[in-house]
Amino acid sequence: MSHHRLLGLLLCLAILGVCVESDAGSWLVSSWSQAGQASRQAGSVLYRGMKDLACLKLECCSASWRPANYTRLKQLLADNLVGQHIAQDMIVRAVRGHQRNVAPSKPLVLSFHGWTGSGKNFAAQFIADSFYKLGMSSQFVHLFIATLHFPDVRQAGRYKDQLREWISGNGSACHHNIFIFDEVDKMPPGVLDSIKPFLDHYEHIDGVDYRKNIFLFLSNTGGREITSTTLDSWNRGKDRQQISVMDLEHLSKLAWCSVCLV
């Protein structure tokens, strides 16, 4: 074999070797990529499977733990909130309408007013009981009592930061929470200002959607006016069950009154 033919054969073999090496490298990269993708998919499926399994026993932010039973809410209110036919109707319609809305414009905010014993706490409890299997014990129901959680007026600034962080953290973990604020009339001035952005018409705050949450405010403010209106109706010979929304319209126009419990 001549020198030139031998050189040409070696050159061809060298080129072939490069091609084979190149094909093998491409195949290896492609196979590795496919294997990685399959592994991620399998891991994702495994994670979801483990999470679903855990949620059978442990409360999760899922529909199975949040039945949102409006029929039960209506029945609980009717059976236990005696003489509060107006509040019963307003609460059921407001809660049902908000939760059935796929994309509400803002969170549901209800403010319950009336004297001690009028049923404000019962109303809040029944909403929680009908929405979550664990009711008030649910990790997605948050109760704040002014005299317990915000007792010191001098700590108002710290309370504001803590409250904002609590709502932000829980709102990020689950988009369906109920935040209950009791004794609002005893809250240190300015504390509730910190949560105003969470109550307004914002699609997202720091990437989190809070519009599916429910905020309930309970206060004795207006108790005197509500009682006076009820007494006037009684003096006119009108039965309690005959009191209508129109009779309370002047109270509903006040900034503090959302749901007046007579």
Short mmCIF file of C-alpha atoms in Angstrom, two decimals:
data_model
loop_
_atom_site.label_atom_id
_atom_site.label_comp_id
_atom_site.label_asym_id
_atom_site.label_seq_id
_atom_site.Cartn_x
_atom_site.Cartn_y
_atom_site.Cartn_z
CA MET A 1 0.00 0.00 0.00
CA SER A 2 1.39 3.37 -0.98
CA HIS A 3 2.19 6.02 1.54
CA HIS A 4 -0.56 8.35 0.25
CA ARG A 5 -3.25 5.64 0.34
CA LEU A 6 -2.29 4.72 3.92
CA LEU A 7 -2.43 8.37 4.97
CA GLY A 8 -5.85 8.77 3.37
CA LEU A 9 -7.19 5.65 5.12
CA LEU A 10 -5.91 6.85 8.47
CA LEU A 11 -7.50 10.26 7.83
CA CYS A 12 -10.84 8.65 7.02
CA LEU A 13 -10.65 6.51 10.15
CA ALA A 14 -9.81 9.57 12.19
CA ILE A 15 -12.78 11.47 10.74
CA LEU A 16 -15.04 8.47 11.32
CA GLY A 17 -13.83 8.28 14.89
CA VAL A 18 -14.67 11.94 15.41
CA CYS A 19 -18.14 11.40 13.97
CA VAL A 20 -18.73 8.34 16.14
CA GLU A 21 -17.48 10.20 19.19
CA SER A 22 -19.70 13.15 18.31
CA ASP A 23 -22.78 10.95 17.88
CA ALA A 24 -22.05 9.14 21.12
CA GLY A 25 -21.71 12.46 22.96
CA SER A 26 -25.01 13.76 21.57
CA TRP A 27 -26.74 10.52 22.47
CA LEU A 28 -25.31 10.67 25.98
CA VAL A 29 -26.40 14.28 26.51
CA SER A 30 -29.87 13.58 25.12
CA SER A 31 -30.29 10.43 27.20
CA TRP A 32 -29.11 12.19 30.34
CA SER A 33 -31.53 15.05 29.72
CA GLN A 34 -34.43 12.67 29.17
CA ALA A 35 -33.50 10.70 32.26
CA GLY A 36 -33.37 13.89 34.31
CA GLN A 37 -36.76 15.01 33.03
CA ALA A 38 -38.29 11.61 33.72
CA SER A 39 -36.77 11.66 37.20
CA ARG A 40 -38.24 15.09 37.91
CA GLN A 41 -41.65 14.02 36.66
CA ALA A 42 -41.51 10.85 38.73
CA GLY A 43 -40.41 12.85 41.75
CA SER A 44 -43.24 15.33 41.21
CA VAL A 45 -45.80 12.55 40.93
CA LEU A 46 -44.35 10.86 44.01
CA TYR A 47 -44.47 14.13 45.93
CA ARG A 48 -48.09 14.76 44.95
CA GLY A 49 -48.97 11.19 45.84
CA MET A 50 -47.34 11.47 49.26
CA LYS A 51 -48.99 14.84 49.84
CA ASP A 52 -52.43 13.51 48.88
CA LEU A 53 -51.87 10.54 51.19
CA ALA A 54 -50.87 12.80 54.05
CA CYS A 55 -53.91 15.01 53.45
CA LEU A 56 -56.17 12.05 54.14
CA LYS A 57 -55.18 12.35 57.80
CA LEU A 58 -53.71 15.82 58.22
CA GLU A 59 -55.60 19.03 57.42
CA CYS A 60 -54.53 20.57 54.13
CA CYS A 61 -55.51 23.57 52.07
CA SER A 62 -57.83 21.51 49.88
CA ALA A 63 -61.52 21.23 49.08
CA SER A 64 -61.79 17.94 50.99
CA TRP A 65 -61.02 19.80 54.23
CA ARG A 66 -63.00 22.87 53.20
CA PRO A 67 -66.52 21.70 52.29
CA ALA A 68 -67.97 25.24 52.38
CA ASN A 69 -71.42 23.88 53.24
CA TYR A 70 -73.80 26.83 52.82
CA THR A 71 -76.82 24.70 53.70
CA ARG A 72 -75.24 23.88 57.04
CA LEU A 73 -74.38 27.54 57.61
CA LYS A 74 -77.98 28.54 56.99
CA GLN A 75 -79.23 25.83 59.35
CA LEU A 76 -76.74 26.68 62.10
CA LEU A 77 -77.72 30.32 61.99
CA ALA A 78 -81.44 29.53 61.95
CA ASP A 79 -81.18 27.10 64.88
CA ASN A 80 -78.90 29.12 67.12
CA LEU A 81 -79.01 32.80 66.18
CA VAL A 82 -82.46 33.46 67.64
CA GLY A 83 -84.25 36.61 66.50
CA GLN A 84 -81.55 37.54 63.99
CA HIS A 85 -83.41 36.89 60.73
CA ILE A 86 -81.83 39.88 58.98
CA ALA A 87 -78.29 38.91 59.95
CA GLN A 88 -78.93 35.29 58.99
CA ASP A 89 -79.99 36.23 55.48
CA MET A 90 -77.24 38.80 54.93
CA ILE A 91 -74.47 36.48 56.16
CA VAL A 92 -75.50 33.49 54.03
CA ARG A 93 -75.93 35.57 50.88
CA ALA A 94 -72.64 37.42 51.36
CA VAL A 95 -70.55 34.33 52.14
CA ARG A 96 -72.10 32.16 49.44
CA GLY A 97 -71.83 34.86 46.78
CA HIS A 98 -68.17 35.56 47.55
CA GLN A 99 -67.02 31.95 47.65
CA ARG A 100 -68.86 30.96 44.48
CA ASN A 101 -67.20 33.78 42.60
CA VAL A 102 -64.22 32.33 40.72
CA ALA A 103 -62.40 35.66 40.73
CA PRO A 104 -63.79 38.02 43.41
CA SER A 105 -62.58 41.59 43.20
CA LYS A 106 -61.57 41.66 46.87
CA PRO A 107 -61.71 39.56 50.07
CA LEU A 108 -65.04 39.26 51.85
CA VAL A 109 -65.11 41.72 54.74
CA LEU A 110 -67.99 41.59 57.22
CA SER A 111 -68.32 43.68 60.36
CA PHE A 112 -70.71 42.35 63.03
CA HIS A 113 -72.10 44.90 65.50
CA GLY A 114 -74.34 44.70 68.56
CA TRP A 115 -74.27 44.42 72.32
CA THR A 116 -72.64 41.49 74.11
CA GLY A 117 -74.91 38.48 73.77
CA SER A 118 -76.39 39.47 70.42
CA GLY A 119 -74.66 36.57 68.66
CA LYS A 120 -71.61 38.09 66.95
CA ASN A 121 -69.24 35.34 68.07
CA PHE A 122 -71.78 32.65 67.26
CA ALA A 123 -72.12 34.00 63.73
CA ALA A 124 -68.36 33.94 63.20
CA GLN A 125 -68.09 30.44 64.66
CA PHE A 126 -70.87 29.08 62.44
CA ILE A 127 -69.14 30.44 59.34
CA ALA A 128 -65.96 28.61 60.36
CA ASP A 129 -67.86 25.43 61.28
CA SER A 130 -69.64 25.28 57.94
CA PHE A 131 -66.53 26.04 55.88
CA TYR A 132 -63.95 23.79 57.51
CA LYS A 133 -64.22 20.25 58.82
CA LEU A 134 -62.32 21.28 61.95
CA GLY A 135 -64.27 24.50 62.39
CA MET A 136 -62.64 26.97 64.76
CA SER A 137 -59.85 24.42 65.37
CA SER A 138 -58.78 24.59 61.73
CA GLN A 139 -55.29 25.93 61.09
CA PHE A 140 -56.88 28.17 58.46
CA VAL A 141 -59.14 29.95 60.95
CA HIS A 142 -57.33 32.69 62.86
CA LEU A 143 -58.89 34.37 65.89
CA PHE A 144 -57.53 37.62 67.31
CA ILE A 145 -58.95 39.04 70.55
CA ALA A 146 -58.06 42.66 71.21
CA THR A 147 -57.69 42.42 75.00
CA LEU A 148 -55.67 39.19 74.71
CA HIS A 149 -53.44 39.68 71.69
CA PHE A 150 -53.18 43.50 71.64
CA PRO A 151 -53.44 44.58 75.28
CA ASP A 152 -50.79 47.32 75.40
CA VAL A 153 -51.44 50.56 73.51
CA ARG A 154 -47.73 51.40 73.73
CA GLN A 155 -46.91 48.32 71.63
CA ALA A 156 -49.16 49.33 68.72
CA GLY A 157 -46.24 49.55 66.30
CA ARG A 158 -45.05 46.04 67.12
CA TYR A 159 -48.60 44.69 66.90
CA LYS A 160 -48.97 46.15 63.42
CA ASP A 161 -45.81 44.41 62.21
CA GLN A 162 -46.78 41.09 63.78
CA LEU A 163 -50.31 41.20 62.40
CA ARG A 164 -49.12 42.04 58.90
CA GLU A 165 -46.57 39.20 58.98
CA TRP A 166 -49.17 36.72 60.29
CA ILE A 167 -51.68 37.50 57.55
CA SER A 168 -48.98 37.55 54.88
CA GLY A 169 -47.51 34.22 55.99
CA ASN A 170 -50.82 32.39 56.26
CA GLY A 171 -52.19 33.97 53.10
CA SER A 172 -49.14 32.70 51.21
CA ALA A 173 -49.58 29.16 52.56
CA CYS A 174 -53.27 28.95 51.65
CA HIS A 175 -55.56 31.31 49.74
CA HIS A 176 -58.63 30.32 51.78
CA ASN A 177 -58.42 31.65 55.35
CA ILE A 178 -60.85 33.15 57.81
CA PHE A 179 -59.42 35.94 59.96
CA ILE A 180 -61.63 36.88 62.93
CA PHE A 181 -61.00 40.05 64.94
CA ASP A 182 -62.98 40.18 68.19
CA GLU A 183 -63.44 43.26 70.40
CA VAL A 184 -62.40 45.57 67.60
CA ASP A 185 -63.68 48.54 69.63
CA LYS A 186 -60.94 47.78 72.18
CA MET A 187 -58.15 47.52 69.61
CA PRO A 188 -55.23 49.98 70.06
CA PRO A 189 -55.61 52.84 67.55
CA GLY A 190 -53.87 52.27 64.25
CA VAL A 191 -53.25 48.53 64.58
CA LEU A 192 -55.82 47.53 61.98
CA ASP A 193 -54.43 50.10 59.54
CA SER A 194 -51.63 47.65 58.84
CA ILE A 195 -53.98 45.16 57.19
CA LYS A 196 -55.89 47.57 54.93
CA PRO A 197 -53.98 46.52 51.78
CA PHE A 198 -55.11 42.90 52.33
CA LEU A 199 -58.75 44.01 52.34
CA ASP A 200 -58.69 46.09 49.19
CA HIS A 201 -59.08 45.51 45.45
CA TYR A 202 -55.64 44.08 44.69
CA GLU A 203 -55.15 41.01 42.52
CA HIS A 204 -51.79 40.33 44.12
CA ILE A 205 -49.71 41.69 46.98
CA ASP A 206 -46.09 40.57 46.73
CA GLY A 207 -47.22 37.81 44.36
CA VAL A 208 -49.98 36.50 46.66
CA ASP A 209 -53.71 36.60 45.92
CA TYR A 210 -55.73 37.36 49.08
CA ARG A 211 -59.14 37.80 47.42
CA LYS A 212 -60.52 34.40 48.50
CA ASN A 213 -59.98 35.12 52.19
CA ILE A 214 -62.69 36.15 54.64
CA PHE A 215 -62.18 38.87 57.26
CA LEU A 216 -64.69 39.16 60.11
CA PHE A 217 -64.70 42.09 62.55
CA LEU A 218 -66.73 41.88 65.78
CA SER A 219 -67.50 44.99 67.77
CA ASN A 220 -69.88 46.42 70.40
CA THR A 221 -69.79 49.74 68.60
CA GLY A 222 -73.29 50.84 67.65
CA GLY A 223 -74.98 48.60 70.20
CA ARG A 224 -76.89 51.52 71.68
CA GLU A 225 -78.16 52.71 68.29
CA ILE A 226 -79.17 49.19 67.23
CA THR A 227 -81.03 48.59 70.51
CA SER A 228 -82.77 51.96 70.22
CA THR A 229 -83.98 51.13 66.72
CA THR A 230 -85.28 47.76 67.88
CA LEU A 231 -87.04 49.34 70.86
CA ASP A 232 -88.69 51.95 68.63
CA SER A 233 -90.05 49.18 66.42
CA TRP A 234 -91.40 47.34 69.47
CA ASN A 235 -93.06 50.53 70.77
CA ARG A 236 -94.81 50.89 67.42
CA GLY A 237 -96.26 47.42 67.90
CA LYS A 238 -94.02 45.75 65.34
CA ASP A 239 -92.93 42.18 66.06
CA ARG A 240 -89.18 41.51 66.12
CA GLN A 241 -89.44 39.23 63.08
CA GLN A 242 -91.12 42.06 61.18
CA ILE A 243 -88.10 44.33 61.46
CA SER A 244 -86.71 44.68 57.95
CA VAL A 245 -83.46 45.81 56.39
CA MET A 246 -85.17 49.11 55.62
CA ASP A 247 -85.64 49.73 59.34
CA LEU A 248 -81.88 49.41 59.81
CA GLU A 249 -80.91 51.23 56.65
CA HIS A 250 -79.78 54.35 58.51
CA LEU A 251 -77.40 52.15 60.55
CA SER A 252 -76.09 50.28 57.51
CA LYS A 253 -75.02 53.59 55.99
CA LEU A 254 -72.71 54.21 58.93
CA ALA A 255 -69.05 53.34 58.33
CA TRP A 256 -68.96 50.89 61.24
CA CYS A 257 -72.01 48.85 60.38
CA SER A 258 -71.89 45.96 57.91
CA VAL A 259 -74.13 43.41 59.66
CA CYS A 260 -76.16 44.77 62.58
CA LEU A 261 -77.35 42.17 65.08
CA VAL A 262 -80.49 43.40 66.77
#
